[in-house]
Tab-separated table of C-alpha atoms and ligand atoms in Angstrom:
chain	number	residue	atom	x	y	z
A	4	UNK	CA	2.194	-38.272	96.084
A	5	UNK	CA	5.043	-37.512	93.752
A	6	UNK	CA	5.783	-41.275	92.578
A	7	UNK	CA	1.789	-41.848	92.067
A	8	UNK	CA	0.948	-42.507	88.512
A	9	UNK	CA	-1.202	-39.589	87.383
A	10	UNK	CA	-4.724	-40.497	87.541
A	11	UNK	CA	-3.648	-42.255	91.178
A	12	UNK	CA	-2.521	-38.733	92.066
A	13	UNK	CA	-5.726	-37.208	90.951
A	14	UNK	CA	-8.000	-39.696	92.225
A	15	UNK	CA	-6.452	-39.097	95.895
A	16	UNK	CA	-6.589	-35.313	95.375
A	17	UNK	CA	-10.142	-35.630	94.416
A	18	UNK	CA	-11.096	-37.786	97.487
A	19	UNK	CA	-9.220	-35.483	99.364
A	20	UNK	CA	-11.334	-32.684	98.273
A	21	UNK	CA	-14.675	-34.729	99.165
A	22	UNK	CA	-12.973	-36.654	102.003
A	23	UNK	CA	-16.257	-36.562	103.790
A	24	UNK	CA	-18.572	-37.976	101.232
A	25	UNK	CA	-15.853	-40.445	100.530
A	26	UNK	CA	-16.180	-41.771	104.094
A	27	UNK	CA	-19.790	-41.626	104.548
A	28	UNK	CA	-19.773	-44.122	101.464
A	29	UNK	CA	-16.835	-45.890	102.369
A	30	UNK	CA	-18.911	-46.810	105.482
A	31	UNK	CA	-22.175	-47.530	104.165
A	32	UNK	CA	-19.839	-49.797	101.009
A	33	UNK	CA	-16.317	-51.027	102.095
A	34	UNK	CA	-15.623	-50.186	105.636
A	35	UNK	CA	-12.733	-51.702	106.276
A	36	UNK	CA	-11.255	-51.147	103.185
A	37	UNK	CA	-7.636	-52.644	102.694
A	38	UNK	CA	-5.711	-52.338	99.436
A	39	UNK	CA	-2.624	-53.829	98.282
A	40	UNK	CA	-0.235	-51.188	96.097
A	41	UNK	CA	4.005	-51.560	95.615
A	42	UNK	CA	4.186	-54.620	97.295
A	43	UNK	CA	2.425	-53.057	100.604
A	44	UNK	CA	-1.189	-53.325	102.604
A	45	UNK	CA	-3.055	-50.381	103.859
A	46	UNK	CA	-6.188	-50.221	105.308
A	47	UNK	CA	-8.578	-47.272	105.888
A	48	UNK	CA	-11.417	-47.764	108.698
A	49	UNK	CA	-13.966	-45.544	108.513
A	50	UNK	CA	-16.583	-46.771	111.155
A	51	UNK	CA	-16.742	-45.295	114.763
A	52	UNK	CA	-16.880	-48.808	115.905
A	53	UNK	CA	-14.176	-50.422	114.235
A	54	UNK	CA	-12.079	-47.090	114.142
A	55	UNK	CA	-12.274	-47.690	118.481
A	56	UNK	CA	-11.264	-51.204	117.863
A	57	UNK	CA	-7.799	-50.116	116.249
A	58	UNK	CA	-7.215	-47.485	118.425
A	59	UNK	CA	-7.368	-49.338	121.660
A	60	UNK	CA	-5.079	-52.484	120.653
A	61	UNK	CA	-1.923	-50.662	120.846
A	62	UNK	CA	0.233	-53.767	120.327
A	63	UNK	CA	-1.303	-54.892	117.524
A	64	UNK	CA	-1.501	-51.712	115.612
A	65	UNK	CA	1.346	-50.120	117.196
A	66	UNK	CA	1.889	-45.928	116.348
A	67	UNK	CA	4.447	-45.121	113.300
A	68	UNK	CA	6.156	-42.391	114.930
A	69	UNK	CA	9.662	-43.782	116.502
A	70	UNK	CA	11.811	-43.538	113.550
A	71	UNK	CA	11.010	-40.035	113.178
A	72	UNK	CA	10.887	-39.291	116.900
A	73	UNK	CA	14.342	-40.913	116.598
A	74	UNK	CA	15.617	-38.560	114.070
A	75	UNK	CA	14.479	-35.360	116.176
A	76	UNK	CA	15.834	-36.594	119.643
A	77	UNK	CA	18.857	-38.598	118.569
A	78	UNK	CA	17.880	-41.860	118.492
A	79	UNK	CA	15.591	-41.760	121.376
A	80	UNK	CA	11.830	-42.398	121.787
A	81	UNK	CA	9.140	-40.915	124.077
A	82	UNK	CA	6.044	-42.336	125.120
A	83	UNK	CA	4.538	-40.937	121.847
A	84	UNK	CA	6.354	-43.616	119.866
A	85	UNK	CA	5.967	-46.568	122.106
A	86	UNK	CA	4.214	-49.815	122.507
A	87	UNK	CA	2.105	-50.353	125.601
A	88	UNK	CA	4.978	-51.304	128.061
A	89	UNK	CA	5.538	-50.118	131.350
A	90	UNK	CA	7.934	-47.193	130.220
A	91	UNK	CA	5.107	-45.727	128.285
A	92	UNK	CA	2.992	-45.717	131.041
A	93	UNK	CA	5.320	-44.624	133.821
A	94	UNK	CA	6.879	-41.624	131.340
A	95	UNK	CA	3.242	-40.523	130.540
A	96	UNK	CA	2.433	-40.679	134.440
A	97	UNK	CA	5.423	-38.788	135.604
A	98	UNK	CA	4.643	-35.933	133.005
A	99	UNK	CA	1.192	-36.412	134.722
A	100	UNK	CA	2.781	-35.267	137.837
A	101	UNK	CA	4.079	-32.651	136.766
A	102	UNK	CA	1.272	-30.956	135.415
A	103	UNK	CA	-1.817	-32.108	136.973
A	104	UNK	CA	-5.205	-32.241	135.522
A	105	UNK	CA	-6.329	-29.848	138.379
A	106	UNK	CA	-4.592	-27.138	137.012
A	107	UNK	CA	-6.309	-27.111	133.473
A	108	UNK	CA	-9.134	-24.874	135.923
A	109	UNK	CA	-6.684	-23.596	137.868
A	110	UNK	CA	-3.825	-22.704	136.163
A	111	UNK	CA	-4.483	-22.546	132.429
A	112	UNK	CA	-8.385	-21.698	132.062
A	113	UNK	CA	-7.124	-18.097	134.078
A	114	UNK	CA	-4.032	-17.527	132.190
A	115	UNK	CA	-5.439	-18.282	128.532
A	116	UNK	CA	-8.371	-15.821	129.163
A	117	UNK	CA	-5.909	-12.866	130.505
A	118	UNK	CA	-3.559	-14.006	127.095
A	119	UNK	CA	-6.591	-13.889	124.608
A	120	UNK	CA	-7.818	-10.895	126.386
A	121	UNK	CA	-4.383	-9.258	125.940
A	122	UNK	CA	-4.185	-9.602	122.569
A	123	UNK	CA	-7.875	-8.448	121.714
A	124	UNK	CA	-7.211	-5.887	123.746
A	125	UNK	CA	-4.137	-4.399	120.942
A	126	UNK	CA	-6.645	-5.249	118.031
A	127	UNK	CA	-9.886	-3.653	119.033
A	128	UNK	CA	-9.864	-0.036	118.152
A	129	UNK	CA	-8.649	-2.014	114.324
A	130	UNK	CA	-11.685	-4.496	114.601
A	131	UNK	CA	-9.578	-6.870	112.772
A	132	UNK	CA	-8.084	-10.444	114.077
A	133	UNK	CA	-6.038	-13.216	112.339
A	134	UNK	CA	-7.904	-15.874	114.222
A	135	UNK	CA	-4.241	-17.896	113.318
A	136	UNK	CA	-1.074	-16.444	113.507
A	137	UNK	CA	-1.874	-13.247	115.450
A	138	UNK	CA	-4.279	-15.008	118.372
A	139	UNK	CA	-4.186	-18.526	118.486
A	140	UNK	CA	-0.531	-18.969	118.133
A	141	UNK	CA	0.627	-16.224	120.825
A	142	UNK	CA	-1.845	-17.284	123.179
A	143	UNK	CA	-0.764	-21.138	122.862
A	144	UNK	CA	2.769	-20.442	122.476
A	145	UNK	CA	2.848	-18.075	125.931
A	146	UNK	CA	1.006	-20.082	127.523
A	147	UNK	CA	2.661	-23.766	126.841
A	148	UNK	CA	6.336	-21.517	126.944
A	149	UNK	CA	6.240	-20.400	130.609
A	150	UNK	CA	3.725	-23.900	131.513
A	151	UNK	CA	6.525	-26.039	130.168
A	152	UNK	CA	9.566	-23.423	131.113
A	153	UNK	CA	10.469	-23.333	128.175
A	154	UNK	CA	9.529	-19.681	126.810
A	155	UNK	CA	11.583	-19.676	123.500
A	156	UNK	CA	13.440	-17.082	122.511
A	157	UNK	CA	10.322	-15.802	120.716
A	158	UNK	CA	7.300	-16.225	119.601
A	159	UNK	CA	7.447	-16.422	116.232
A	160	UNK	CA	10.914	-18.906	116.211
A	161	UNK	CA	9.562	-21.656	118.726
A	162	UNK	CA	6.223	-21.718	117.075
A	163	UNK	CA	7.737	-22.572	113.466
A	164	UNK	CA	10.183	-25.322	114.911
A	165	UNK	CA	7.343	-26.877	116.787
A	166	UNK	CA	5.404	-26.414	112.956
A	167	UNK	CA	8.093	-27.635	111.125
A	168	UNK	CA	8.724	-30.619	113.365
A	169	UNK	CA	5.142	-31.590	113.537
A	170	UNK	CA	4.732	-31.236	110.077
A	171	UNK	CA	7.632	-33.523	109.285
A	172	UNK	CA	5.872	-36.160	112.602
A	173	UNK	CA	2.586	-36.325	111.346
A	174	UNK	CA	2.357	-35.081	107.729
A	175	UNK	CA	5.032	-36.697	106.279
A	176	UNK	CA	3.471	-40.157	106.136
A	177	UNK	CA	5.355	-41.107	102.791
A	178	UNK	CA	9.092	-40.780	104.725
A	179	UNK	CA	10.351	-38.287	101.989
A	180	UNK	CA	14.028	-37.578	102.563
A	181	UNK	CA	13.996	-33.609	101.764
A	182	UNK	CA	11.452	-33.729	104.368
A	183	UNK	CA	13.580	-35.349	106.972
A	184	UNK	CA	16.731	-33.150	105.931
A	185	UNK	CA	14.764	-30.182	106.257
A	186	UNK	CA	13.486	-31.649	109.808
A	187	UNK	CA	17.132	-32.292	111.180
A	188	UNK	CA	18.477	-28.979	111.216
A	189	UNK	CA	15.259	-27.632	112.921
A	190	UNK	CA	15.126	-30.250	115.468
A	191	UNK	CA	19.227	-29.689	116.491
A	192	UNK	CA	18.278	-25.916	116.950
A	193	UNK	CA	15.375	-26.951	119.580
A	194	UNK	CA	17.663	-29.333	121.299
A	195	UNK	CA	20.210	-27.120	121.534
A	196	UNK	CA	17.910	-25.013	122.972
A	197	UNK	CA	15.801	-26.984	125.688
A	198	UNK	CA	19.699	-28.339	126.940
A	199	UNK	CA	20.589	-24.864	127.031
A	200	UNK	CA	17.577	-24.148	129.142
A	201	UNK	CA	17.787	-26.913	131.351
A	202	UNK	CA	21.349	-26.227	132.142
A	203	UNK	CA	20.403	-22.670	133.144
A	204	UNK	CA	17.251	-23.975	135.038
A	205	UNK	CA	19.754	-25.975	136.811
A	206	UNK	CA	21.790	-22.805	138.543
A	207	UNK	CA	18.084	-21.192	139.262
A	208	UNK	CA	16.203	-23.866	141.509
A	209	UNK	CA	13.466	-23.453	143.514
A	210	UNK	CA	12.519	-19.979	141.291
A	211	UNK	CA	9.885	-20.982	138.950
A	212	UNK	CA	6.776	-23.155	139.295
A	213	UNK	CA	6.509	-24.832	135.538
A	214	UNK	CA	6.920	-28.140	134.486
A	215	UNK	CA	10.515	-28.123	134.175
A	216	UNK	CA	11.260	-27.465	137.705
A	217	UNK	CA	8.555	-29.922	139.163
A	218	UNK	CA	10.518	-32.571	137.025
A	219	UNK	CA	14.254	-31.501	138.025
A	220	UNK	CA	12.464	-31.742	141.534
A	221	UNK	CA	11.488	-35.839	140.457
A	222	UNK	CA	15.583	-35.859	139.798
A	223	UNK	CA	16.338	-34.984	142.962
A	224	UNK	CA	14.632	-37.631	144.515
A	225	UNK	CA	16.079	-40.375	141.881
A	226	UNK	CA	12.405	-40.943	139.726
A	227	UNK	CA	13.428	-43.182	137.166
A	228	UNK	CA	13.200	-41.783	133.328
A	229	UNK	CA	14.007	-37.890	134.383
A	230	UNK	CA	17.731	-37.627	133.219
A	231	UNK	CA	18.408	-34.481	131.633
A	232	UNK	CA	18.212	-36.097	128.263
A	233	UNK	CA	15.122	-37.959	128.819
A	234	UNK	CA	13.832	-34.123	130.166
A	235	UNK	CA	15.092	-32.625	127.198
A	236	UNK	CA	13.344	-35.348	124.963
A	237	UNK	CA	9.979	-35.113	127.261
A	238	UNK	CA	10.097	-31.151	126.776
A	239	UNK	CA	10.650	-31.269	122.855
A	240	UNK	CA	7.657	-33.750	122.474
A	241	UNK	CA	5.400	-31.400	124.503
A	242	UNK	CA	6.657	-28.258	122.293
A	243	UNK	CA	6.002	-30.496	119.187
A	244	UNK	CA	2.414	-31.607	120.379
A	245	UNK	CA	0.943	-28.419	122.466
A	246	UNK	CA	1.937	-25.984	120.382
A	247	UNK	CA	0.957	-26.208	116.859
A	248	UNK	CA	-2.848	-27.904	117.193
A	249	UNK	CA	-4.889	-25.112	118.455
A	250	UNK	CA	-3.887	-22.804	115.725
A	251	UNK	CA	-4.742	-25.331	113.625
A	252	UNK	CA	-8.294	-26.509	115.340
A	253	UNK	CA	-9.299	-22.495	116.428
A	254	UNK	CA	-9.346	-21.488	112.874
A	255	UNK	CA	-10.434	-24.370	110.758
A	256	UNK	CA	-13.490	-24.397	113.384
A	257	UNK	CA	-14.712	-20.852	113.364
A	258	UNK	CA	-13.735	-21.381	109.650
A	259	UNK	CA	-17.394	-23.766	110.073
A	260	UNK	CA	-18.779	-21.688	112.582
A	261	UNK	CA	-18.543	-18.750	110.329
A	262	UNK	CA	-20.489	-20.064	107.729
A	263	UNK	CA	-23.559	-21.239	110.065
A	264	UNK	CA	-25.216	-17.511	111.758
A	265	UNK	CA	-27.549	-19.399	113.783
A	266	UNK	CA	-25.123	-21.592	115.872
A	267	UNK	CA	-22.602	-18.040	115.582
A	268	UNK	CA	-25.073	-16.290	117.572
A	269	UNK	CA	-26.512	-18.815	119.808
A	270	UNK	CA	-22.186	-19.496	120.734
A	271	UNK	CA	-21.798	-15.806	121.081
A	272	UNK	CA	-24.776	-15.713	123.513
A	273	UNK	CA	-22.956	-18.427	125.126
A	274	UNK	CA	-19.608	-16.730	125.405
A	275	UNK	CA	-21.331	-12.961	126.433
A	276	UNK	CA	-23.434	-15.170	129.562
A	277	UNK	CA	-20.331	-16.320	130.131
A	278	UNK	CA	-21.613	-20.048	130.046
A	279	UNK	CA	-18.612	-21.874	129.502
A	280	UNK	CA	-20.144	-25.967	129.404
A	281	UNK	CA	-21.997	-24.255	126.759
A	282	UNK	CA	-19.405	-22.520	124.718
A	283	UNK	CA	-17.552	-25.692	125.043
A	284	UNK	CA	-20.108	-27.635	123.315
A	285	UNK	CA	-20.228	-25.213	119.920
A	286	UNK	CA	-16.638	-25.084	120.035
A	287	UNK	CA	-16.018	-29.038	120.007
A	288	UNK	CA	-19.376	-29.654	117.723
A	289	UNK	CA	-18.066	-26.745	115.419
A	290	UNK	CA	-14.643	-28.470	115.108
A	291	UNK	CA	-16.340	-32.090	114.640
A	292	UNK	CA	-16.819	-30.737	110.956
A	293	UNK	CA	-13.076	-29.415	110.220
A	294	UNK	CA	-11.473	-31.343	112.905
A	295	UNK	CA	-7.578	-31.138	113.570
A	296	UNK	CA	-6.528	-35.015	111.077
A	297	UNK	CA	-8.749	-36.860	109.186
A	298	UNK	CA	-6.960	-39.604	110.753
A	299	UNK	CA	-4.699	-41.414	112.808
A	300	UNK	CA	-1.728	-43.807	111.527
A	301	UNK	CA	-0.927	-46.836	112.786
A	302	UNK	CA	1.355	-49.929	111.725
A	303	UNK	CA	-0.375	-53.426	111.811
A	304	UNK	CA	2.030	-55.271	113.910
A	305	UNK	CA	0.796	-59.167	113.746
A	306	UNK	CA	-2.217	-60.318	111.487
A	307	UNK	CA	-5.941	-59.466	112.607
A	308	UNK	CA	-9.529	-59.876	112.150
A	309	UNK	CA	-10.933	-56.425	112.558
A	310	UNK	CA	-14.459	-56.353	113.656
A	311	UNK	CA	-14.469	-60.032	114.447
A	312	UNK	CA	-17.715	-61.778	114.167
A	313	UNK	CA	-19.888	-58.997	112.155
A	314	UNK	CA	-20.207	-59.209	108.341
A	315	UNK	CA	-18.125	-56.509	107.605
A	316	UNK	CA	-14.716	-58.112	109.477
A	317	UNK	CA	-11.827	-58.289	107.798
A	318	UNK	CA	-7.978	-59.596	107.744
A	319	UNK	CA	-5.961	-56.915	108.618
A	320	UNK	CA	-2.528	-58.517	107.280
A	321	UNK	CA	0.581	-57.531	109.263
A	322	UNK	CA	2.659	-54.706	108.027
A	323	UNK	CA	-0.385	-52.760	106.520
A	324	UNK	CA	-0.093	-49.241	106.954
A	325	UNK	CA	-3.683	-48.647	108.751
A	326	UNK	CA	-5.645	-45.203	108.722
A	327	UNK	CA	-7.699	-45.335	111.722
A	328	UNK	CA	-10.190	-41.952	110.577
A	329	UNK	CA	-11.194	-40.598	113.432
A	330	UNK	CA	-12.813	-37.849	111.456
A	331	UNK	CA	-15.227	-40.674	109.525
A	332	UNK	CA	-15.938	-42.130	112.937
A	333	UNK	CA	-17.501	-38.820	114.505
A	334	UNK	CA	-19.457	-39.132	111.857
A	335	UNK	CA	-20.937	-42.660	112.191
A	336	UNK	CA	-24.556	-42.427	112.430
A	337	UNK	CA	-24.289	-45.975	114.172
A	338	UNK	CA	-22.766	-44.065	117.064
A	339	UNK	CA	-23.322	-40.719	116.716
A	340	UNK	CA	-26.690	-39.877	116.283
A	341	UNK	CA	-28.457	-37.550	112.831
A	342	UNK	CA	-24.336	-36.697	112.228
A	343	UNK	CA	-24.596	-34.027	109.464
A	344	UNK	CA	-26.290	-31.846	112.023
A	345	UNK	CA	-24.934	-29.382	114.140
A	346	UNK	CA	-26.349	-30.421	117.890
A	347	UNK	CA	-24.985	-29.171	120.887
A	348	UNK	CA	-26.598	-32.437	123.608
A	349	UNK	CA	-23.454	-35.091	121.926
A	350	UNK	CA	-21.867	-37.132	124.688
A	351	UNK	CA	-18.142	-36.779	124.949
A	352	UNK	CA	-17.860	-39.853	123.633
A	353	UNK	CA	-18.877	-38.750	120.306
A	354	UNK	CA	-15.941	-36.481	120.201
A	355	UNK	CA	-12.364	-38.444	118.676
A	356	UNK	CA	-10.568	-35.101	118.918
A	357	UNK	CA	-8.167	-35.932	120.990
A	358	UNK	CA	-7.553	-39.567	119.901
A	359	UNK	CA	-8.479	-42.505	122.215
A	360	UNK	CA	-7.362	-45.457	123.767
A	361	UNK	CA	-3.397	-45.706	125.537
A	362	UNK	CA	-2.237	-42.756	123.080
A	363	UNK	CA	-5.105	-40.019	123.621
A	364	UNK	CA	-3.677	-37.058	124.149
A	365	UNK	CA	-2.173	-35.571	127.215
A	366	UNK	CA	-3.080	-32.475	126.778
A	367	UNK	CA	-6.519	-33.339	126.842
A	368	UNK	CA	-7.388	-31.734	129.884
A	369	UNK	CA	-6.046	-28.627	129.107
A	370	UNK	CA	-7.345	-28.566	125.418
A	371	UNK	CA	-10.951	-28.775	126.985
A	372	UNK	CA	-10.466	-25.853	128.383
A	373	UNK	CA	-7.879	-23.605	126.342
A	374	UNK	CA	-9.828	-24.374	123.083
A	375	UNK	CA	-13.092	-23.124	124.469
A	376	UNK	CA	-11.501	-20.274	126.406
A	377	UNK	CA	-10.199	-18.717	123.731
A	378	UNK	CA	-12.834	-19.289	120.905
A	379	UNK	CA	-15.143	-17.746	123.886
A	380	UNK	CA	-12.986	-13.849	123.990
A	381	UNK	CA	-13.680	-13.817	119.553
A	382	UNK	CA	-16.861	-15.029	119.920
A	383	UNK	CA	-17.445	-12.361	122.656
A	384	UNK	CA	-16.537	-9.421	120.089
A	385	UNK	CA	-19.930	-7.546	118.713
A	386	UNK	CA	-20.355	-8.075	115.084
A	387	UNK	CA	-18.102	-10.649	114.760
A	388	UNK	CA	-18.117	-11.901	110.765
A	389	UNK	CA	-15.213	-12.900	107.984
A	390	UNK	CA	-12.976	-10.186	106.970
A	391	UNK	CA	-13.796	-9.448	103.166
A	392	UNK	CA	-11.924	-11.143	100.412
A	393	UNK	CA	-9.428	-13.749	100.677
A	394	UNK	CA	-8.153	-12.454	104.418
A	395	UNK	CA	-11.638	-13.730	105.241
A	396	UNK	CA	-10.677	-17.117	104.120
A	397	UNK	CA	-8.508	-19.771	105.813
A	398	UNK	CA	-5.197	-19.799	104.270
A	399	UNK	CA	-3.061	-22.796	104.703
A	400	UNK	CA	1.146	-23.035	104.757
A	401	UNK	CA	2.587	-24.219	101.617
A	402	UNK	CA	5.038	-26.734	102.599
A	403	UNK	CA	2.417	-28.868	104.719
A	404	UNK	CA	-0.846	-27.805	103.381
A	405	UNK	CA	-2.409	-28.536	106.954
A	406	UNK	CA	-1.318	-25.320	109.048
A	407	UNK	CA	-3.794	-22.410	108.673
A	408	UNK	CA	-1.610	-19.323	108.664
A	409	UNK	CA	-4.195	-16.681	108.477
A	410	UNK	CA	-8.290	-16.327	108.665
A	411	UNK	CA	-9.233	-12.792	109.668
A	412	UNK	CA	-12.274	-11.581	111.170
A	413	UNK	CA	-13.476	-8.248	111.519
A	414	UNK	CA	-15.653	-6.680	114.733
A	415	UNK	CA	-17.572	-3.886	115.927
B	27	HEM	C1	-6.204	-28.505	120.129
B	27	HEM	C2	-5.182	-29.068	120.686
B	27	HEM	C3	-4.772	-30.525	120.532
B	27	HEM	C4	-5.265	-31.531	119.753
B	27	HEM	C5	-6.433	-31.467	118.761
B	27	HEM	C6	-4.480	-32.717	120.050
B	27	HEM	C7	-4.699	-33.960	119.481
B	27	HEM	C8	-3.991	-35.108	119.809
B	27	HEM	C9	-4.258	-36.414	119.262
B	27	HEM	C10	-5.329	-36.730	118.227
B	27	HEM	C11	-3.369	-37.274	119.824
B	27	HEM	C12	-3.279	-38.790	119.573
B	27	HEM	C13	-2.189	-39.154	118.575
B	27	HEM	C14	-2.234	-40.618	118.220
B	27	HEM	O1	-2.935	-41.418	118.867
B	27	HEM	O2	-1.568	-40.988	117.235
B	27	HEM	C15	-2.522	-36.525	120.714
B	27	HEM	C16	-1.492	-37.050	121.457
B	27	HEM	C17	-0.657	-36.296	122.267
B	27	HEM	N1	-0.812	-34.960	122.587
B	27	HEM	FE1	-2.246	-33.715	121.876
B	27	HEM	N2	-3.547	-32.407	120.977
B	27	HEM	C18	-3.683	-31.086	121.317
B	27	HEM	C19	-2.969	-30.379	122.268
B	27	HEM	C20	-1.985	-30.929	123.075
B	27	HEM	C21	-1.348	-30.243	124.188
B	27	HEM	C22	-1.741	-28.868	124.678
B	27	HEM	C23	-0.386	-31.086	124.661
B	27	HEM	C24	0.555	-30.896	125.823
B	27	HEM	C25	0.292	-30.150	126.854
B	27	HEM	C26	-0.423	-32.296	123.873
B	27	HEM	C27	0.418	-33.366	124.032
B	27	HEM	C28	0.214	-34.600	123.430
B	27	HEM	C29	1.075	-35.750	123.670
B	27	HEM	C30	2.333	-35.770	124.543
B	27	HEM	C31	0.512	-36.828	122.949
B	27	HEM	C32	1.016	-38.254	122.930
B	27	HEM	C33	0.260	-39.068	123.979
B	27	HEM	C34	0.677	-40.518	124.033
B	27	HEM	O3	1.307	-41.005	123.106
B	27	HEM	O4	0.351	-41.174	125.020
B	27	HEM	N3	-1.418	-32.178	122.922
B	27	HEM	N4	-2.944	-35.192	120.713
């Protein structure tokens, strides 16, 4: 925002204050809205509909991340930062293989609950619990580190380079330079790292059951895109997207859930009957208002008539820098029925949390059940309620402005 003339500035920090009643009349008004400003197009699309529309031509509104995928993994790309082309889908498969949508039940749904248990357990004769730093982010980080194989050397350090590298991926829209210099050194270390790892995996086969190992095993047997490089990149690009979200979704949603007893209680009778479907629900409707982006960036690749034969279509021309809100669109009331309420009978398919289309997120199978899990041991604890003063209020980094670092609640 820094080279914004100053009422620009303020206008954008104003609608970024009321981003949602900007976008429910942005979608009643201009819903495709596409401005021209420094010689450049961009385009926000608020409507569930249309939003869809973007996110499932990948070709023609192709993701912005290579150049800075580039700059953390050496001038590579993963399948984060391609087009739809065979290498996309064959990468994203392989990784597929090697961690299995079975074992979201199996595997992590078990190992989350004995991680948030853990940690509850240290806190409860204090009754107090960062809902950020201090359970979401162990929890996550333990559980991706040894799911992955790639533990860290603690807690604390591989959680900030995964922030700090996100941050810079997805935050950083504007390609600021002191951004990207701050990025490099941060994304050597974890390189440096993961190779180091690998190479030590490599002299201890046949020990470990994580992700790693299952894809040295695909080397073995000569899969095609599993060099140690291409591992190495693969492993960084999980780090950078597991690890950061759900200490950003846990809080910012109990951050909603807080502030609403009647759904708090009717979740925590969910959570103590141990109905999980059901804890599920309050957990994703909860998050629906304070959801993880307000939304997705993409790069209009050749020109395009969005929402083609309605009154509302428009000329998307190429190079516009679209802003697919996801956010907006779980809000539609085309799609998503009376959408300022809090209802727990939504079809999945109201739910953009994870994105949608050739890009949705490959954790998804995981997060369905990791999110809820752990939201389900806090919402367990009697009493549960915001700590007082501003501990009992979500605190976000300063460098970003999107990473809660602290929300404390207090039990018992
Ligand atoms: C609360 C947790 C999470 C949220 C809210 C979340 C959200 C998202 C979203 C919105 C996208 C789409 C990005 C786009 O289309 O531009 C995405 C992609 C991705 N996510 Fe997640 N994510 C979470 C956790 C995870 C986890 C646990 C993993 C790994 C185990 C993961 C790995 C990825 C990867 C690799 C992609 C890129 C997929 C592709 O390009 O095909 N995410 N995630």
């Amino acid at each position: 925002m820094s080279d914004m003339p100053g009422l620009a500035a303020r206008l954008l920090a104003l609608g970024m204050r009321h981003m949602d009643l900007v976008f429910r009349i942005l979608r009643n008004t201009l819903p495709i809205l596409v401005v021209r400003r420094g010689g450049r197009h961009y385009a926000l699309i608020t409507r569930y509909d249309d939003v869809q529309e973007v996110l499932s031509r990948p070709n023609t509104f192709n993701v912005v991340y290579a150049p800075k995928i580039a700059v953390i993994m050496e001038g590579d790309n993963i399948f984060l930062g391609m087009r739809d082309e065979e290498r996309q889908r064959r990468d994203k498969a392989t990784l597929r293989l090697a961690a299995p949508q079975a074992e979201a039940m199996a595997r992590v749904k078990p190992e989350t609950r004995r991680l948030a248990e853990e940690v509850i357990g240290r806190v409860r004769e204090r009754g107090r619990l960062d809902l950020a730093m201090e359970l979401t982010q162990e929890v996550t980080t333990r559980l991706f580190g040894a799911y992955f194989g790639t533990p860290g050397r603690s807690v604390e350090e591989i959680s900030e380079q995964a922030r700090r590298l996100f941050g810079y991926m997805f935050a950083s829209p504007g390609n600021d330079p002191a951004r990207q210099a701050r990025a490099e050194p941060v994304a050597a270390a974890l390189r440096r790292d993961i190779e180091e790892t690998i190479r030590a995996r490599k002299q201890d086969r046949g020990r470990h059951d994580d992700m790693l190992e299952r894809c040295l095993r695909f080397q073995d047997i000569g899969l095609p895109g599993l060099s140690d490089r291409e591992i190495r990149n693969n492993l960084i690009g999980l780090i950078v997207g597991a690890m950061p979200q759900a200490p950003m979704l846990i809080p910012q949603l109990f951050d909603r859930l807080l502030d609403r007893p009647r759904e708090l209680a009717e979740a925590q009778a969910a959570a103590r009957a141990d109905d999980d479907a059901a804890v599920a629900r309050y957990v994703f409707e909860a998050a629906r208002f304070w959801p993880l982006a307000p939304w997705l960036y993409r790069q209009c690749e050749e020109t395009y008539r969005l929402a083609g034969g309605t009154l509302r279509s428009r000329v998307i021309p190429r190079g516009t820098l679209v802003l697919a809100a996801t956010r907006s669109a779980m809000f539609d009331g085309r799609r998503v029925p009376r959408p300022r309420a809090f209802r727990t009978d939504r079809p999945d398919h109201a739910y953009m949390h994870f994105g949608y289309g050739l890009h949705e997120c490959f954790g998804i199978h995981m997060n369905k059940v990791m999110v809820p899990e752990i939201c389900k041991a806090v919402l367990r604890l009697p009493g549960l309620r915001r700590a007082p003063g501003p501990e009992g209020r979500i605190r976000m980094d300063d460098e970003f402005g999107i990473f809660p670092m602290n929300l404390t609640v207090e039990f018992g």
